[in-house]
Amino acid sequence: MDVSNVKEAADNYNPEHREGPVARTIEEYTAKLPSDLFLWAALGSMAVSATLKIMKKDDEALFVGQWPAPFLLLGLYNKVVKVKGHEGEKTDGSRGGSR
């Protein structure tokens, strides 16, 4: 199978570029979470990491210290889904849409 056949098969598999039911369900549930939750989770994990470092538990501090970035990325994704909506469609309570 050459590259052009693979591209054609991929384009025919999902021609409208729609999300699957799992992604849609996850977005519906995560859009209900307040955006502050992710910010507080990131700040809390930083505080826990600093506390563990003070307690000389360096390995645990490094482990927990890696959590803020994923929490902030999840918060950003959550905000984008709320503002833009999944599939680029406006959802209830969203303020944005295509401009």
PDB file of N, CA and C in Angstrom:
ATOM      1  N   MET A   1       0.860  -1.179   0.000  1.00  0.00           N
ATOM      2  CA  MET A   1       0.000   0.000   0.000  1.00  0.00           C
ATOM      3  C   MET A   1       0.899   1.232   0.000  1.00  0.00           C
ATOM      4  N   ASP A   2       0.734   2.095  -0.977  1.00  0.00           N
ATOM      5  CA  ASP A   2       1.580   3.282  -1.051  1.00  0.00           C
ATOM      6  C   ASP A   2       0.955   4.446  -0.265  1.00  0.00           C
ATOM      7  N   VAL A   3       1.672   5.551  -0.208  1.00  0.00           N
ATOM      8  CA  VAL A   3       1.273   6.700   0.615  1.00  0.00           C
ATOM      9  C   VAL A   3      -0.039   7.306   0.149  1.00  0.00           C
ATOM     10  N   SER A   4      -0.267   7.394  -1.131  1.00  0.00           N
ATOM     11  CA  SER A   4      -1.505   7.998  -1.631  1.00  0.00           C
ATOM     12  C   SER A   4      -2.722   7.158  -1.246  1.00  0.00           C
ATOM     13  N   ASN A   5      -2.573   5.829  -1.255  1.00  0.00           N
ATOM     14  CA  ASN A   5      -3.679   4.962  -0.837  1.00  0.00           C
ATOM     15  C   ASN A   5      -3.969   5.104   0.648  1.00  0.00           C
ATOM     16  N   VAL A   6      -2.924   5.267   1.451  1.00  0.00           N
ATOM     17  CA  VAL A   6      -3.116   5.434   2.890  1.00  0.00           C
ATOM     18  C   VAL A   6      -3.843   6.742   3.164  1.00  0.00           C
ATOM     19  N   LYS A   7      -3.429   7.824   2.491  1.00  0.00           N
ATOM     20  CA  LYS A   7      -4.076   9.121   2.683  1.00  0.00           C
ATOM     21  C   LYS A   7      -5.529   9.061   2.238  1.00  0.00           C
ATOM     22  N   GLU A   8      -5.788   8.424   1.110  1.00  0.00           N
ATOM     23  CA  GLU A   8      -7.163   8.313   0.615  1.00  0.00           C
ATOM     24  C   GLU A   8      -8.021   7.500   1.583  1.00  0.00           C
ATOM     25  N   ALA A   9      -7.476   6.421   2.113  1.00  0.00           N
ATOM     26  CA  ALA A   9      -8.222   5.611   3.078  1.00  0.00           C
ATOM     27  C   ALA A   9      -8.511   6.405   4.344  1.00  0.00           C
ATOM     28  N   ALA A  10      -7.545   7.197   4.804  1.00  0.00           N
ATOM     29  CA  ALA A  10      -7.744   8.005   6.004  1.00  0.00           C
ATOM     30  C   ALA A  10      -8.794   9.087   5.768  1.00  0.00           C
ATOM     31  N   ASP A  11      -8.770   9.720   4.614  1.00  0.00           N
ATOM     32  CA  ASP A  11      -9.756  10.753   4.293  1.00  0.00           C
ATOM     33  C   ASP A  11     -11.163  10.171   4.179  1.00  0.00           C
ATOM     34  N   ASN A  12     -11.278   8.959   3.684  1.00  0.00           N
ATOM     35  CA  ASN A  12     -12.592   8.327   3.545  1.00  0.00           C
ATOM     36  C   ASN A  12     -13.105   7.767   4.862  1.00  0.00           C
ATOM     37  N   TYR A  13     -12.217   7.500   5.805  1.00  0.00           N
ATOM     38  CA  TYR A  13     -12.627   6.927   7.084  1.00  0.00           C
ATOM     39  C   TYR A  13     -13.447   7.918   7.897  1.00  0.00           C
ATOM     40  N   ASN A  14     -13.026   9.178   7.934  1.00  0.00           N
ATOM     41  CA  ASN A  14     -13.702  10.203   8.717  1.00  0.00           C
ATOM     42  C   ASN A  14     -13.712  11.504   7.916  1.00  0.00           C
ATOM     43  N   PRO A  15     -14.503  11.569   6.841  1.00  0.00           N
ATOM     44  CA  PRO A  15     -14.427  12.724   5.938  1.00  0.00           C
ATOM     45  C   PRO A  15     -14.855  14.043   6.572  1.00  0.00           C
ATOM     46  N   GLU A  16     -15.707  14.002   7.576  1.00  0.00           N
ATOM     47  CA  GLU A  16     -16.169  15.239   8.215  1.00  0.00           C
ATOM     48  C   GLU A  16     -15.285  15.636   9.394  1.00  0.00           C
ATOM     49  N   HIS A  17     -14.264  14.828   9.698  1.00  0.00           N
ATOM     50  CA  HIS A  17     -13.346  15.087  10.812  1.00  0.00           C
ATOM     51  C   HIS A  17     -14.105  15.253  12.128  1.00  0.00           C
ATOM     52  N   ARG A  18     -15.060  14.400  12.361  1.00  0.00           N
ATOM     53  CA  ARG A  18     -15.856  14.440  13.581  1.00  0.00           C
ATOM     54  C   ARG A  18     -15.159  13.653  14.676  1.00  0.00           C
ATOM     55  N   GLU A  19     -15.416  14.068  15.920  1.00  0.00           N
ATOM     56  CA  GLU A  19     -14.860  13.355  17.055  1.00  0.00           C
ATOM     57  C   GLU A  19     -15.671  12.096  17.325  1.00  0.00           C
ATOM     58  N   GLY A  20     -15.020  11.165  17.999  1.00  0.00           N
ATOM     59  CA  GLY A  20     -15.702   9.942  18.363  1.00  0.00           C
ATOM     60  C   GLY A  20     -16.559  10.125  19.607  1.00  0.00           C
ATOM     61  N   PRO A  21     -17.338   9.123  19.954  1.00  0.00           N
ATOM     62  CA  PRO A  21     -18.237   9.245  21.107  1.00  0.00           C
ATOM     63  C   PRO A  21     -17.497   9.365  22.437  1.00  0.00           C
ATOM     64  N   VAL A  22     -16.318   8.777  22.546  1.00  0.00           N
ATOM     65  CA  VAL A  22     -15.567   8.859  23.805  1.00  0.00           C
ATOM     66  C   VAL A  22     -15.101  10.293  24.047  1.00  0.00           C
ATOM     67  N   ALA A  23     -14.504  10.921  23.033  1.00  0.00           N
ATOM     68  CA  ALA A  23     -14.035  12.302  23.175  1.00  0.00           C
ATOM     69  C   ALA A  23     -15.205  13.239  23.452  1.00  0.00           C
ATOM     70  N   ARG A  24     -16.305  13.046  22.780  1.00  0.00           N
ATOM     71  CA  ARG A  24     -17.483  13.895  22.978  1.00  0.00           C
ATOM     72  C   ARG A  24     -17.999  13.768  24.407  1.00  0.00           C
ATOM     73  N   THR A  25     -18.052  12.547  24.925  1.00  0.00           N
ATOM     74  CA  THR A  25     -18.528  12.326  26.287  1.00  0.00           C
ATOM     75  C   THR A  25     -17.595  12.960  27.306  1.00  0.00           C
ATOM     76  N   ILE A  26     -16.289  12.797  27.114  1.00  0.00           N
ATOM     77  CA  ILE A  26     -15.322  13.397  28.036  1.00  0.00           C
ATOM     78  C   ILE A  26     -15.462  14.911  28.036  1.00  0.00           C
ATOM     79  N   GLU A  27     -15.606  15.513  26.870  1.00  0.00           N
ATOM     80  CA  GLU A  27     -15.748  16.960  26.783  1.00  0.00           C
ATOM     81  C   GLU A  27     -17.032  17.440  27.452  1.00  0.00           C
ATOM     82  N   GLU A  28     -18.099  16.685  27.319  1.00  0.00           N
ATOM     83  CA  GLU A  28     -19.360  17.090  27.958  1.00  0.00           C
ATOM     84  C   GLU A  28     -19.228  17.107  29.470  1.00  0.00           C
ATOM     85  N   TYR A  29     -18.533  16.127  30.034  1.00  0.00           N
ATOM     86  CA  TYR A  29     -18.373  16.079  31.486  1.00  0.00           C
ATOM     87  C   TYR A  29     -17.336  17.083  31.986  1.00  0.00           C
ATOM     88  N   THR A  30     -16.214  17.219  31.286  1.00  0.00           N
ATOM     89  CA  THR A  30     -15.182  18.143  31.755  1.00  0.00           C
ATOM     90  C   THR A  30     -15.605  19.597  31.588  1.00  0.00           C
ATOM     91  N   ALA A  31     -16.478  19.895  30.641  1.00  0.00           N
ATOM     92  CA  ALA A  31     -16.950  21.270  30.467  1.00  0.00           C
ATOM     93  C   ALA A  31     -17.771  21.728  31.672  1.00  0.00           C
ATOM     94  N   LYS A  32     -18.283  20.786  32.444  1.00  0.00           N
ATOM     95  CA  LYS A  32     -19.062  21.134  33.639  1.00  0.00           C
ATOM     96  C   LYS A  32     -18.179  21.508  34.825  1.00  0.00           C
ATOM     97  N   LEU A  33     -16.890  21.170  34.754  1.00  0.00           N
ATOM     98  CA  LEU A  33     -15.975  21.489  35.848  1.00  0.00           C
ATOM     99  C   LEU A  33     -15.578  22.954  35.793  1.00  0.00           C
ATOM    100  N   PRO A  34     -15.505  23.620  36.947  1.00  0.00           N
ATOM    101  CA  PRO A  34     -15.058  25.018  36.927  1.00  0.00           C
ATOM    102  C   PRO A  34     -13.575  25.106  36.564  1.00  0.00           C
ATOM    103  N   SER A  35     -13.220  26.131  35.826  1.00  0.00           N
ATOM    104  CA  SER A  35     -11.831  26.302  35.395  1.00  0.00           C
ATOM    105  C   SER A  35     -10.893  26.517  36.575  1.00  0.00           C
ATOM    106  N   ASP A  36     -11.397  27.104  37.641  1.00  0.00           N
ATOM    107  CA  ASP A  36     -10.578  27.344  38.832  1.00  0.00           C
ATOM    108  C   ASP A  36     -10.080  26.038  39.459  1.00  0.00           C
ATOM    109  N   LEU A  37     -10.815  24.962  39.260  1.00  0.00           N
ATOM    110  CA  LEU A  37     -10.422  23.680  39.846  1.00  0.00           C
ATOM    111  C   LEU A  37      -9.018  23.286  39.420  1.00  0.00           C
ATOM    112  N   PHE A  38      -8.703  23.466  38.157  1.00  0.00           N
ATOM    113  CA  PHE A  38      -7.390  23.082  37.647  1.00  0.00           C
ATOM    114  C   PHE A  38      -6.293  24.011  38.158  1.00  0.00           C
ATOM    115  N   LEU A  39      -6.613  25.300  38.282  1.00  0.00           N
ATOM    116  CA  LEU A  39      -5.647  26.253  38.823  1.00  0.00           C
ATOM    117  C   LEU A  39      -5.339  25.929  40.276  1.00  0.00           C
ATOM    118  N   TRP A  40      -6.361  25.662  41.069  1.00  0.00           N
ATOM    119  CA  TRP A  40      -6.148  25.316  42.478  1.00  0.00           C
ATOM    120  C   TRP A  40      -5.422  23.983  42.619  1.00  0.00           C
ATOM    121  N   ALA A  41      -5.696  23.039  41.747  1.00  0.00           N
ATOM    122  CA  ALA A  41      -4.976  21.757  41.785  1.00  0.00           C
ATOM    123  C   ALA A  41      -3.492  21.970  41.502  1.00  0.00           C
ATOM    124  N   ALA A  42      -3.179  22.845  40.553  1.00  0.00           N
ATOM    125  CA  ALA A  42      -1.779  23.136  40.232  1.00  0.00           C
ATOM    126  C   ALA A  42      -1.098  23.831  41.408  1.00  0.00           C
ATOM    127  N   LEU A  43      -1.754  24.833  41.965  1.00  0.00           N
ATOM    128  CA  LEU A  43      -1.173  25.540  43.106  1.00  0.00           C
ATOM    129  C   LEU A  43      -1.031  24.617  44.318  1.00  0.00           C
ATOM    130  N   GLY A  44      -2.011  23.771  44.532  1.00  0.00           N
ATOM    131  CA  GLY A  44      -1.949  22.823  45.647  1.00  0.00           C
ATOM    132  C   GLY A  44      -0.815  21.835  45.491  1.00  0.00           C
ATOM    133  N   SER A  45      -0.606  21.348  44.288  1.00  0.00           N
ATOM    134  CA  SER A  45       0.488  20.397  44.071  1.00  0.00           C
ATOM    135  C   SER A  45       1.842  21.074  44.238  1.00  0.00           C
ATOM    136  N   MET A  46       1.930  22.358  43.893  1.00  0.00           N
ATOM    137  CA  MET A  46       3.182  23.091  44.140  1.00  0.00           C
ATOM    138  C   MET A  46       3.442  23.221  45.641  1.00  0.00           C
ATOM    139  N   ALA A  47       2.390  23.506  46.393  1.00  0.00           N
ATOM    140  CA  ALA A  47       2.536  23.630  47.844  1.00  0.00           C
ATOM    141  C   ALA A  47       2.919  22.294  48.471  1.00  0.00           C
ATOM    142  N   VAL A  48       2.297  21.211  48.021  1.00  0.00           N
ATOM    143  CA  VAL A  48       2.634  19.882  48.540  1.00  0.00           C
ATOM    144  C   VAL A  48       4.075  19.528  48.187  1.00  0.00           C
ATOM    145  N   SER A  49       4.485  19.839  46.970  1.00  0.00           N
ATOM    146  CA  SER A  49       5.855  19.563  46.559  1.00  0.00           C
ATOM    147  C   SER A  49       6.860  20.333  47.413  1.00  0.00           C
ATOM    148  N   ALA A  50       6.572  21.607  47.671  1.00  0.00           N
ATOM    149  CA  ALA A  50       7.469  22.413  48.511  1.00  0.00           C
ATOM    150  C   ALA A  50       7.528  21.863  49.926  1.00  0.00           C
ATOM    151  N   THR A  51       6.392  21.438  50.442  1.00  0.00           N
ATOM    152  CA  THR A  51       6.353  20.852  51.788  1.00  0.00           C
ATOM    153  C   THR A  51       7.171  19.568  51.844  1.00  0.00           C
ATOM    154  N   LEU A  52       7.018  18.723  50.844  1.00  0.00           N
ATOM    155  CA  LEU A  52       7.789  17.481  50.799  1.00  0.00           C
ATOM    156  C   LEU A  52       9.282  17.766  50.689  1.00  0.00           C
ATOM    157  N   LYS A  53       9.644  18.794  49.952  1.00  0.00           N
ATOM    158  CA  LYS A  53      11.052  19.162  49.818  1.00  0.00           C
ATOM    159  C   LYS A  53      11.613  19.629  51.164  1.00  0.00           C
ATOM    160  N   ILE A  54      10.840  20.415  51.886  1.00  0.00           N
ATOM    161  CA  ILE A  54      11.259  20.872  53.213  1.00  0.00           C
ATOM    162  C   ILE A  54      11.421  19.694  54.173  1.00  0.00           C
ATOM    163  N   MET A  55      10.571  18.681  53.998  1.00  0.00           N
ATOM    164  CA  MET A  55      10.630  17.484  54.846  1.00  0.00           C
ATOM    165  C   MET A  55      11.718  16.517  54.394  1.00  0.00           C
ATOM    166  N   LYS A  56      12.552  16.923  53.434  1.00  0.00           N
ATOM    167  CA  LYS A  56      13.666  16.122  52.921  1.00  0.00           C
ATOM    168  C   LYS A  56      13.206  14.850  52.205  1.00  0.00           C
ATOM    169  N   LYS A  57      12.017  14.882  51.644  1.00  0.00           N
ATOM    170  CA  LYS A  57      11.513  13.762  50.836  1.00  0.00           C
ATOM    171  C   LYS A  57      11.628  14.170  49.369  1.00  0.00           C
ATOM    172  N   ASP A  58      12.864  14.169  48.894  1.00  0.00           N
ATOM    173  CA  ASP A  58      13.163  14.725  47.579  1.00  0.00           C
ATOM    174  C   ASP A  58      12.491  13.977  46.426  1.00  0.00           C
ATOM    175  N   ASP A  59      12.477  12.655  46.472  1.00  0.00           N
ATOM    176  CA  ASP A  59      11.869  11.895  45.378  1.00  0.00           C
ATOM    177  C   ASP A  59      10.371  12.172  45.271  1.00  0.00           C
ATOM    178  N   GLU A  60       9.696  12.184  46.413  1.00  0.00           N
ATOM    179  CA  GLU A  60       8.262  12.475  46.414  1.00  0.00           C
ATOM    180  C   GLU A  60       7.994  13.911  45.970  1.00  0.00           C
ATOM    181  N   ALA A  61       8.866  14.841  46.397  1.00  0.00           N
ATOM    182  CA  ALA A  61       8.704  16.244  46.015  1.00  0.00           C
ATOM    183  C   ALA A  61       8.840  16.412  44.509  1.00  0.00           C
ATOM    184  N   LEU A  62       9.802  15.717  43.914  1.00  0.00           N
ATOM    185  CA  LEU A  62       9.966  15.801  42.462  1.00  0.00           C
ATOM    186  C   LEU A  62       8.775  15.183  41.729  1.00  0.00           C
ATOM    187  N   PHE A  63       8.266  14.089  42.266  1.00  0.00           N
ATOM    188  CA  PHE A  63       7.120  13.434  41.649  1.00  0.00           C
ATOM    189  C   PHE A  63       5.901  14.358  41.652  1.00  0.00           C
ATOM    190  N   VAL A  64       5.569  14.905  42.811  1.00  0.00           N
ATOM    191  CA  VAL A  64       4.401  15.785  42.921  1.00  0.00           C
ATOM    192  C   VAL A  64       4.663  17.110  42.205  1.00  0.00           C
ATOM    193  N   GLY A  65       5.911  17.539  42.165  1.00  0.00           N
ATOM    194  CA  GLY A  65       6.255  18.790  41.511  1.00  0.00           C
ATOM    195  C   GLY A  65       6.048  18.782  40.003  1.00  0.00           C
ATOM    196  N   GLN A  66       5.861  17.614  39.433  1.00  0.00           N
ATOM    197  CA  GLN A  66       5.605  17.525  37.999  1.00  0.00           C
ATOM    198  C   GLN A  66       4.119  17.615  37.659  1.00  0.00           C
ATOM    199  N   TRP A  67       3.268  17.678  38.650  1.00  0.00           N
ATOM    200  CA  TRP A  67       1.828  17.718  38.412  1.00  0.00           C
ATOM    201  C   TRP A  67       1.284  19.063  37.945  1.00  0.00           C
ATOM    202  N   PRO A  68       1.841  20.211  38.345  1.00  0.00           N
ATOM    203  CA  PRO A  68       1.206  21.477  37.952  1.00  0.00           C
ATOM    204  C   PRO A  68       1.057  21.676  36.446  1.00  0.00           C
ATOM    205  N   ALA A  69       2.057  21.342  35.663  1.00  0.00           N
ATOM    206  CA  ALA A  69       1.955  21.556  34.215  1.00  0.00           C
ATOM    207  C   ALA A  69       0.790  20.776  33.590  1.00  0.00           C
ATOM    208  N   PRO A  70       0.623  19.486  33.890  1.00  0.00           N
ATOM    209  CA  PRO A  70      -0.547  18.794  33.328  1.00  0.00           C
ATOM    210  C   PRO A  70      -1.875  19.366  33.825  1.00  0.00           C
ATOM    211  N   PHE A  71      -1.927  19.782  35.103  1.00  0.00           N
ATOM    212  CA  PHE A  71      -3.165  20.397  35.603  1.00  0.00           C
ATOM    213  C   PHE A  71      -3.478  21.674  34.825  1.00  0.00           C
ATOM    214  N   LEU A  72      -2.465  22.504  34.577  1.00  0.00           N
ATOM    215  CA  LEU A  72      -2.685  23.742  33.842  1.00  0.00           C
ATOM    216  C   LEU A  72      -3.062  23.472  32.390  1.00  0.00           C
ATOM    217  N   LEU A  73      -2.471  22.444  31.780  1.00  0.00           N
ATOM    218  CA  LEU A  73      -2.850  22.074  30.408  1.00  0.00           C
ATOM    219  C   LEU A  73      -4.289  21.571  30.355  1.00  0.00           C
ATOM    220  N   LEU A  74      -4.680  20.778  31.342  1.00  0.00           N
ATOM    221  CA  LEU A  74      -6.069  20.315  31.397  1.00  0.00           C
ATOM    222  C   LEU A  74      -7.020  21.492  31.580  1.00  0.00           C
ATOM    223  N   GLY A  75      -6.614  22.468  32.397  1.00  0.00           N
ATOM    224  CA  GLY A  75      -7.436  23.655  32.590  1.00  0.00           C
ATOM    225  C   GLY A  75      -7.572  24.455  31.305  1.00  0.00           C
ATOM    226  N   LEU A  76      -6.493  24.561  30.557  1.00  0.00           N
ATOM    227  CA  LEU A  76      -6.539  25.265  29.279  1.00  0.00           C
ATOM    228  C   LEU A  76      -7.461  24.540  28.300  1.00  0.00           C
ATOM    229  N   TYR A  77      -7.349  23.232  28.235  1.00  0.00           N
ATOM    230  CA  TYR A  77      -8.224  22.440  27.365  1.00  0.00           C
ATOM    231  C   TYR A  77      -9.683  22.618  27.786  1.00  0.00           C
ATOM    232  N   ASN A  78      -9.924  22.595  29.096  1.00  0.00           N
ATOM    233  CA  ASN A  78     -11.267  22.779  29.630  1.00  0.00           C
ATOM    234  C   ASN A  78     -11.825  24.136  29.210  1.00  0.00           C
ATOM    235  N   LYS A  79     -11.000  25.162  29.286  1.00  0.00           N
ATOM    236  CA  LYS A  79     -11.443  26.509  28.924  1.00  0.00           C
ATOM    237  C   LYS A  79     -11.749  26.600  27.429  1.00  0.00           C
ATOM    238  N   VAL A  80     -10.910  25.992  26.608  1.00  0.00           N
ATOM    239  CA  VAL A  80     -11.135  26.017  25.163  1.00  0.00           C
ATOM    240  C   VAL A  80     -12.442  25.309  24.822  1.00  0.00           C
ATOM    241  N   VAL A  81     -12.706  24.183  25.458  1.00  0.00           N
ATOM    242  CA  VAL A  81     -13.948  23.450  25.199  1.00  0.00           C
ATOM    243  C   VAL A  81     -15.148  24.286  25.629  1.00  0.00           C
ATOM    244  N   LYS A  82     -15.024  25.001  26.746  1.00  0.00           N
ATOM    245  CA  LYS A  82     -16.140  25.832  27.209  1.00  0.00           C
ATOM    246  C   LYS A  82     -16.394  27.004  26.271  1.00  0.00           C
ATOM    247  N   VAL A  83     -15.337  27.648  25.820  1.00  0.00           N
ATOM    248  CA  VAL A  83     -15.490  28.838  24.987  1.00  0.00           C
ATOM    249  C   VAL A  83     -15.839  28.471  23.555  1.00  0.00           C
ATOM    250  N   LYS A  84     -15.111  27.529  23.006  1.00  0.00           N
ATOM    251  CA  LYS A  84     -15.290  27.173  21.593  1.00  0.00           C
ATOM    252  C   LYS A  84     -16.350  26.089  21.411  1.00  0.00           C
ATOM    253  N   GLY A  85     -16.477  25.214  22.381  1.00  0.00           N
ATOM    254  CA  GLY A  85     -17.393  24.099  22.249  1.00  0.00           C
ATOM    255  C   GLY A  85     -16.739  22.960  21.499  1.00  0.00           C
ATOM    256  N   HIS A  86     -17.219  21.740  21.707  1.00  0.00           N
ATOM    257  CA  HIS A  86     -16.627  20.639  20.969  1.00  0.00           C
ATOM    258  C   HIS A  86     -17.121  20.688  19.533  1.00  0.00           C
ATOM    259  N   GLU A  87     -16.253  20.241  18.648  1.00  0.00           N
ATOM    260  CA  GLU A  87     -16.512  20.263  17.204  1.00  0.00           C
ATOM    261  C   GLU A  87     -16.675  21.687  16.688  1.00  0.00           C
ATOM    262  N   GLY A  88     -16.249  22.682  17.464  1.00  0.00           N
ATOM    263  CA  GLY A  88     -16.363  24.058  17.014  1.00  0.00           C
ATOM    264  C   GLY A  88     -17.767  24.612  17.100  1.00  0.00           C
ATOM    265  N   GLU A  89     -18.680  23.855  17.727  1.00  0.00           N
ATOM    266  CA  GLU A  89     -20.056  24.306  17.863  1.00  0.00           C
ATOM    267  C   GLU A  89     -20.229  24.941  19.223  1.00  0.00           C
ATOM    268  N   LYS A  90     -21.118  25.878  19.311  1.00  0.00           N
ATOM    269  CA  LYS A  90     -21.385  26.556  20.574  1.00  0.00           C
ATOM    270  C   LYS A  90     -22.144  25.619  21.499  1.00  0.00           C
ATOM    271  N   THR A  91     -21.732  25.580  22.783  1.00  0.00           N
ATOM    272  CA  THR A  91     -22.441  24.769  23.766  1.00  0.00           C
ATOM    273  C   THR A  91     -23.142  25.692  24.719  1.00  0.00           C
ATOM    274  N   ASP A  92     -24.054  25.147  25.533  1.00  0.00           N
ATOM    275  CA  ASP A  92     -24.773  25.959  26.512  1.00  0.00           C
ATOM    276  C   ASP A  92     -23.795  26.629  27.452  1.00  0.00           C
ATOM    277  N   GLY A  93     -23.959  27.922  27.642  1.00  0.00           N
ATOM    278  CA  GLY A  93     -23.114  28.643  28.582  1.00  0.00           C
ATOM    279  C   GLY A  93     -21.811  29.109  27.996  1.00  0.00           C
ATOM    280  N   SER A  94     -21.538  28.817  26.755  1.00  0.00           N
ATOM    281  CA  SER A  94     -20.289  29.280  26.180  1.00  0.00           C
ATOM    282  C   SER A  94     -20.456  30.714  25.694  1.00  0.00           C
ATOM    283  N   ARG A  95     -19.345  31.425  25.690  1.00  0.00           N
ATOM    284  CA  ARG A  95     -19.377  32.824  25.300  1.00  0.00           C
ATOM    285  C   ARG A  95     -18.852  33.028  23.904  1.00  0.00           C
ATOM    286  N   GLY A  96     -18.273  32.012  23.339  1.00  0.00           N
ATOM    287  CA  GLY A  96     -17.596  32.221  22.062  1.00  0.00           C
ATOM    288  C   GLY A  96     -18.240  31.466  20.943  1.00  0.00           C
ATOM    289  N   GLY A  97     -17.502  31.406  19.902  1.00  0.00           N
ATOM    290  CA  GLY A  97     -17.925  30.711  18.703  1.00  0.00           C
ATOM    291  C   GLY A  97     -16.937  31.078  17.622  1.00  0.00           C
ATOM    292  N   SER A  98     -17.234  30.764  16.432  1.00  0.00           N
ATOM    293  CA  SER A  98     -16.320  31.156  15.374  1.00  0.00           C
ATOM    294  C   SER A  98     -16.487  32.634  15.091  1.00  0.00           C
ATOM    295  N   ARG A  99     -15.365  33.267  14.817  1.00  0.00           N
ATOM    296  CA  ARG A  99     -15.411  34.715  14.578  1.00  0.00           C
ATOM    297  C   ARG A  99     -15.158  35.000  13.135  1.00  0.00           C
TER     298      ARG A  99
END
